XYZ file of C-alpha atoms in Angstrom:
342
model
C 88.846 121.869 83.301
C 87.746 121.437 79.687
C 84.236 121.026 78.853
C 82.611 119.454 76.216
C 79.685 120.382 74.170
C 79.123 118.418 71.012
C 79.731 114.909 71.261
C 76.146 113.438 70.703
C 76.378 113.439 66.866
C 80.120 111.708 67.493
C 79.000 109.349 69.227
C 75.578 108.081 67.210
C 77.677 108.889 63.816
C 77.338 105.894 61.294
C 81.551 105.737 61.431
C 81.333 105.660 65.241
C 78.314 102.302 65.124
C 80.356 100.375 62.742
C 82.990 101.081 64.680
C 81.608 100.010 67.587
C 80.170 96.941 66.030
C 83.807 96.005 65.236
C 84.939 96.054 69.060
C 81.476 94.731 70.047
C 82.099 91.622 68.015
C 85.275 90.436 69.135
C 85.325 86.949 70.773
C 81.219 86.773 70.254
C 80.594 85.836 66.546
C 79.192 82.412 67.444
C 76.757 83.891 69.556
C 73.194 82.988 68.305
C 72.077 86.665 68.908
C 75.115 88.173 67.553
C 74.824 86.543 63.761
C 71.128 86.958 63.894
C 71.965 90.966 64.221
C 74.777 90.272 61.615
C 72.880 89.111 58.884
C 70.903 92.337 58.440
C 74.265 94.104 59.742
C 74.151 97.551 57.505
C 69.955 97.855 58.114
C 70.349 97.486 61.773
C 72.866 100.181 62.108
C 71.389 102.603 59.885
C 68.091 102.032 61.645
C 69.705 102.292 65.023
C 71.603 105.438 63.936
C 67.834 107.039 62.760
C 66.642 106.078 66.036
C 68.940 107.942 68.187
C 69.329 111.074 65.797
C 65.658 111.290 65.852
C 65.571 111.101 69.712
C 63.092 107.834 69.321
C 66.131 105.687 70.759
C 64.948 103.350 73.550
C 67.067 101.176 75.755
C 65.808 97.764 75.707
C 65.351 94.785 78.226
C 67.676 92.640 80.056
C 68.437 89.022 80.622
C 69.598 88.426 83.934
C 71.127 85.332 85.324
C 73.718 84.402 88.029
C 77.420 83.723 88.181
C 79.393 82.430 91.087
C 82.948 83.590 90.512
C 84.423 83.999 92.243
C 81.549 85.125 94.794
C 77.747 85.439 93.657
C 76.779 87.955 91.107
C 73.523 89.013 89.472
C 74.372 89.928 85.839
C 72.019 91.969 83.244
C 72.967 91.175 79.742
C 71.391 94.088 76.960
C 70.238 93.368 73.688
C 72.944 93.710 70.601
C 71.743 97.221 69.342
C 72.174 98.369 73.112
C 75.860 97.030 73.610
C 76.667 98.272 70.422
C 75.274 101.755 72.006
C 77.577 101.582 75.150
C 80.554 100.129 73.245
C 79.632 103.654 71.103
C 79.437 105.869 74.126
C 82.612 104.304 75.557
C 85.049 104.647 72.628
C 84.355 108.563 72.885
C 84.272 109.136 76.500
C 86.564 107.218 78.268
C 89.493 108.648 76.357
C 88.042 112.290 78.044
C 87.057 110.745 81.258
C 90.478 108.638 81.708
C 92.633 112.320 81.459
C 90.877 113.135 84.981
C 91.471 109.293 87.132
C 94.273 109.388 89.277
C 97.268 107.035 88.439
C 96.336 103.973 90.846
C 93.432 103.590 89.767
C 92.909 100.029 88.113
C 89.675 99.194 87.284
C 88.660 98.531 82.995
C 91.401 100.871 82.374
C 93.809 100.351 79.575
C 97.297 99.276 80.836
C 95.751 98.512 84.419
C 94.123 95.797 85.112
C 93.881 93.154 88.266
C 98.179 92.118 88.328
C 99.416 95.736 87.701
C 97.434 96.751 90.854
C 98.466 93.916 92.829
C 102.404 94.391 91.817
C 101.679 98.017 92.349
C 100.515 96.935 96.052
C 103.520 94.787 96.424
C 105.617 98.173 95.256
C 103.990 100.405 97.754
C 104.679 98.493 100.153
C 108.428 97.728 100.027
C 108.554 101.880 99.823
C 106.081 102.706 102.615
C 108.116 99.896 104.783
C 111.664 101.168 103.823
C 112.328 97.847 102.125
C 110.716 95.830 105.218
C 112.946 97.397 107.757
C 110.203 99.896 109.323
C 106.563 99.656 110.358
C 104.013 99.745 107.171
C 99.904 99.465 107.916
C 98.087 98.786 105.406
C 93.830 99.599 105.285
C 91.335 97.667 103.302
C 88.113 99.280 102.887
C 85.092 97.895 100.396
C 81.403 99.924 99.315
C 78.760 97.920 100.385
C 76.396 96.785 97.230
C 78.148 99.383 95.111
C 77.345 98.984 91.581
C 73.164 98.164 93.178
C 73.511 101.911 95.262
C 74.713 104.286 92.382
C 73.060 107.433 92.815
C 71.626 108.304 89.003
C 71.311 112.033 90.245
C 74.771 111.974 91.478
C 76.604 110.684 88.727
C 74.714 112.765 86.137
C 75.936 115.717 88.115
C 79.243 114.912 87.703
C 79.339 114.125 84.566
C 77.862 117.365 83.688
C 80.507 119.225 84.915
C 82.832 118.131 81.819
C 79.619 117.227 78.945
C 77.170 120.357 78.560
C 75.253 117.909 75.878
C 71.712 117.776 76.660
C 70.909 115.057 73.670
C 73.883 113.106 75.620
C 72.815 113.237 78.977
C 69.294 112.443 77.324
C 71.093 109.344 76.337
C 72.965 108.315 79.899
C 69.479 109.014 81.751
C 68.017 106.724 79.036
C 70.736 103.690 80.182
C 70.674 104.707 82.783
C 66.695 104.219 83.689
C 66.561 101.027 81.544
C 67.794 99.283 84.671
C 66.176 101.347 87.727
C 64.596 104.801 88.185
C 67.172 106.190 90.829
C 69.899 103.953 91.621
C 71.776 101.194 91.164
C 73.694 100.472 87.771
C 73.569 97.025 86.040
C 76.598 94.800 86.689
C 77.375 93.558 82.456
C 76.873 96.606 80.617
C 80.127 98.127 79.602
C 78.733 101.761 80.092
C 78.795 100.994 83.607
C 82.785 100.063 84.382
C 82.930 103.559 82.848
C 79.781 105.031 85.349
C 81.518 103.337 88.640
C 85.252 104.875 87.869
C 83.259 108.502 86.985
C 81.371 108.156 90.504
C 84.472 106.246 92.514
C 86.939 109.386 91.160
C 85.041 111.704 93.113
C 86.321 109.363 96.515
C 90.341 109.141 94.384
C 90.456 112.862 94.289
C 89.128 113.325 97.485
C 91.399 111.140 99.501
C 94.531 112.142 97.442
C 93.619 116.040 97.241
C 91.797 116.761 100.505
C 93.122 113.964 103.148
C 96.359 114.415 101.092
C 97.293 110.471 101.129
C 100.234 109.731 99.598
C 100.130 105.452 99.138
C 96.449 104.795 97.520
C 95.086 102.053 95.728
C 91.370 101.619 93.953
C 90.188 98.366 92.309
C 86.471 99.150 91.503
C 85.203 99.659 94.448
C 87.697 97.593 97.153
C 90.121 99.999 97.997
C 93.769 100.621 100.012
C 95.321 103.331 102.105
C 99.225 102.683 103.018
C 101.057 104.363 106.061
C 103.381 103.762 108.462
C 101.498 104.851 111.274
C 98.399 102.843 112.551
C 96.813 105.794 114.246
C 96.429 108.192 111.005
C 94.732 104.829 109.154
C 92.212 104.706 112.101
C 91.199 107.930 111.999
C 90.950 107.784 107.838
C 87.293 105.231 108.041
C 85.447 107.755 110.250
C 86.198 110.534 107.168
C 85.497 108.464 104.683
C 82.525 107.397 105.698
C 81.065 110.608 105.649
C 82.508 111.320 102.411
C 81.168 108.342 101.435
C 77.334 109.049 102.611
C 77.153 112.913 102.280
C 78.467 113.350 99.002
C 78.023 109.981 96.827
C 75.214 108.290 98.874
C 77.344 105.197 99.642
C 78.275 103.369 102.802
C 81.567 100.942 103.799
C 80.791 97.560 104.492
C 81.560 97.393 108.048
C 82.213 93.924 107.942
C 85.145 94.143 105.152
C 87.316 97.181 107.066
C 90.802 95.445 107.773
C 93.866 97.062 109.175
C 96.886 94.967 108.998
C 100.487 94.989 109.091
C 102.161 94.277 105.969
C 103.976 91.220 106.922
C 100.519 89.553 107.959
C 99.712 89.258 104.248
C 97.695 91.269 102.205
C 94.749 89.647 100.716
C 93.593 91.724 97.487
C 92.102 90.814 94.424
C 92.612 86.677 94.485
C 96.231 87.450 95.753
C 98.164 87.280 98.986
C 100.777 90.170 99.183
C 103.758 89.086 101.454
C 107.027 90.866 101.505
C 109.326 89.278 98.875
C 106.004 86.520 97.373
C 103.086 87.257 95.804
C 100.591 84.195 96.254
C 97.347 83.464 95.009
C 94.927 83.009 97.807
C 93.655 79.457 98.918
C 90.038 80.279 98.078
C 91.221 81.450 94.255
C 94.029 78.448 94.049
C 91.086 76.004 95.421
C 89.043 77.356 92.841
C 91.241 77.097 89.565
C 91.842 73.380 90.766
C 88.132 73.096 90.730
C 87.402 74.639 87.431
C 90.207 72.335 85.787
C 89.069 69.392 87.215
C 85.759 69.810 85.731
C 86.864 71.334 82.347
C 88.831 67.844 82.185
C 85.866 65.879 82.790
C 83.874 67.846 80.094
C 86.709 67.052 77.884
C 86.842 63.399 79.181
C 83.199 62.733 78.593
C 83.008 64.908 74.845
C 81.178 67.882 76.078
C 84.101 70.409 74.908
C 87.349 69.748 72.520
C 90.687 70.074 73.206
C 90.841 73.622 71.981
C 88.519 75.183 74.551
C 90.358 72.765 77.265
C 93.805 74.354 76.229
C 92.096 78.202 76.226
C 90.923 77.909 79.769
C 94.139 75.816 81.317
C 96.441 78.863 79.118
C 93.780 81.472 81.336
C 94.271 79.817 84.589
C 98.838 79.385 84.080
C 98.163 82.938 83.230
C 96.936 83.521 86.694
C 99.499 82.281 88.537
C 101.962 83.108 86.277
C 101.607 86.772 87.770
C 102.319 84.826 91.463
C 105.481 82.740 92.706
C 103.513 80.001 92.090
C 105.898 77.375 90.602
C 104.670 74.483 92.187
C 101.035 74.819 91.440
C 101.813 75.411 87.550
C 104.209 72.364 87.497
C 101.392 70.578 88.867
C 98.530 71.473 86.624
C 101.399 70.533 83.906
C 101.562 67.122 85.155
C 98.162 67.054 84.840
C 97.684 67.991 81.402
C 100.748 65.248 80.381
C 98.709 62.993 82.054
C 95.566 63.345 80.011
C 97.827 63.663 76.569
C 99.112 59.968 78.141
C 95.368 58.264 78.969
């Protein structure tokens, strides 16, 4: 395995901030914090890049707030100069990182993504099943509090065995600690999608290399084991949860370990997998009906304009559009011709 040495002064290079600024930006120029930072643009880099050559470099605070969707979530928002630090450490290690994932996995990597892990899903299991003539079990497993239980030790370990850069792990631990001392990783800093498919490899390479499973499938950290024969899936949670507990400190939530056959319908990721239909699922269809009918009556009532109503109705189609969902789009259509009408 190659091993890197030098990619602190890469990463904290002037080229590499601007850089990062540039990605950073995207789709966030109106944001009040954002153009205060971008009115002293060149002076806040160069400052920031002093800071972390000299070693003075010092993650700052968080906000935190809630979201609900589609399930509750406590989200830590960093300041600028500290997303414009992770969108730096990101551009320069997830390109080394990446080389060592396994193919299925799907989580904030490029070309993956949510629909090419459920299609994948829907693939598998048309193989596994002999084209829905033969027996195909399918095993749902999800870490409890994940991205809260993240052992810092742990993952610094790891990623020590591929960076031998003490200013960079100097750097991680810094991130790292900005959130909590020993574990737990904040859910809204883009250094920690990277952090969560560095720690959740360790359980890809284990169940692919050591329990030698063929049909695998990791979304963050829900994952799926395929196989035509119920007893070998059974016998697969009692490993992994050791794995699990002795080596990355996690544990499965006991209450979210399904076993079903394939023709049941596989829930996963806001869809329903059913041999020859993908679906979305009645909670996420319930939801986008929700979320329109309320972006409508903020466009009704003045709060938002017609272009932000048309950017979050072209999201939503996009949704289903990955689903044989024909119905549902025609309806939200109607919809829409209905409000051009009033």
């Amino acid at each position: 395995m190659k091993v890197f040495h030098t990619l602190y002064l890469k990463i904290i290079s002037i080229e590499n901030l601007f850089q990062a600024w540039d990605e950073f930006k995207k789709d966030k120029r109106r944001k009040k914090d954002v153009r205060f930072f971008e009115i002293n643009l060149e002076d806040n880099l160069f400052g920031l890049h002093k800071k972390l050559k000299s070693g003075n470099y010092r993650h700052g605070k968080y906000t935190a707030f809630n979201i609900y969707d589609p399930k509750f979530r406590h989200i830590h928002k960093a300041q600028v100069r500290d997303r414009i630090v992770h969108h730096a450490i990101v551009s320069i290690l997830e390109p080394i990182f990446d080389q060592i994932f396994i193919y299925d996995s799907y989580s904030c990597r490029l070309n993956k993504g949510t629909h090419r892990a459920v299609k994948r899903l829907s693939k598998l299991i048309r193989k596994v099943s002999k084209n829905y003539k033969q027996d195909c079990f399918v095993l749902k497993l999800d870490i409890k509090k994940f991205f809260e239980s993240v052992d810092h030790a742990i993952l610094l370990s790891i990623i020590k065995r591929k960076i031998k850069d003490g200013n960079l792990t100097w750097l991680l631990e810094n991130i790292l600690k900005s959130f909590s001392k020993e574990r737990g990783i904040p859910i809204g800093n883009l250094t920690s999608q990277l952090f969560a498919n560095i720690y959740l490899n360790e359980l890809d390479q284990f169940v692919k290399q050591k329990l030698k499973v063929k049909y695998y499938i990791r979304y963050a950290d829900d994952f799926i084991i395929l196989d035509p024969d119920l007893k070998k899936l059974s016998k697969y949670i009692s490993i992994i949860t050791m794995f699990l507990r002795d080596n990355l400190n996690l544990d499965l939530h006991s209450k979210k370990i399904i076993i079903r056959k394939y023709n049941q319908g596989i829930d996963f990721l806001g869809y329903i997998v059913l041999p020859h239909h993908i679906l979305p699922c009645t909670k996420t269809r319930n939801r986008i009906f929700k979320k329109i009918e309320n972006k409508i009556e903020d466009f009704r009532s003045g709060k938002i304009l017609q272009y932000s109503l048309n950017q979050s109705i072209a999201a939503y189609l996009g949704f289903l559009n990955h689903a044989d969902s024909y119905r549902l789009t025609q309806k939200i259509k109607k919809e829409l011709q209905f409000l051009k009408s009033d």
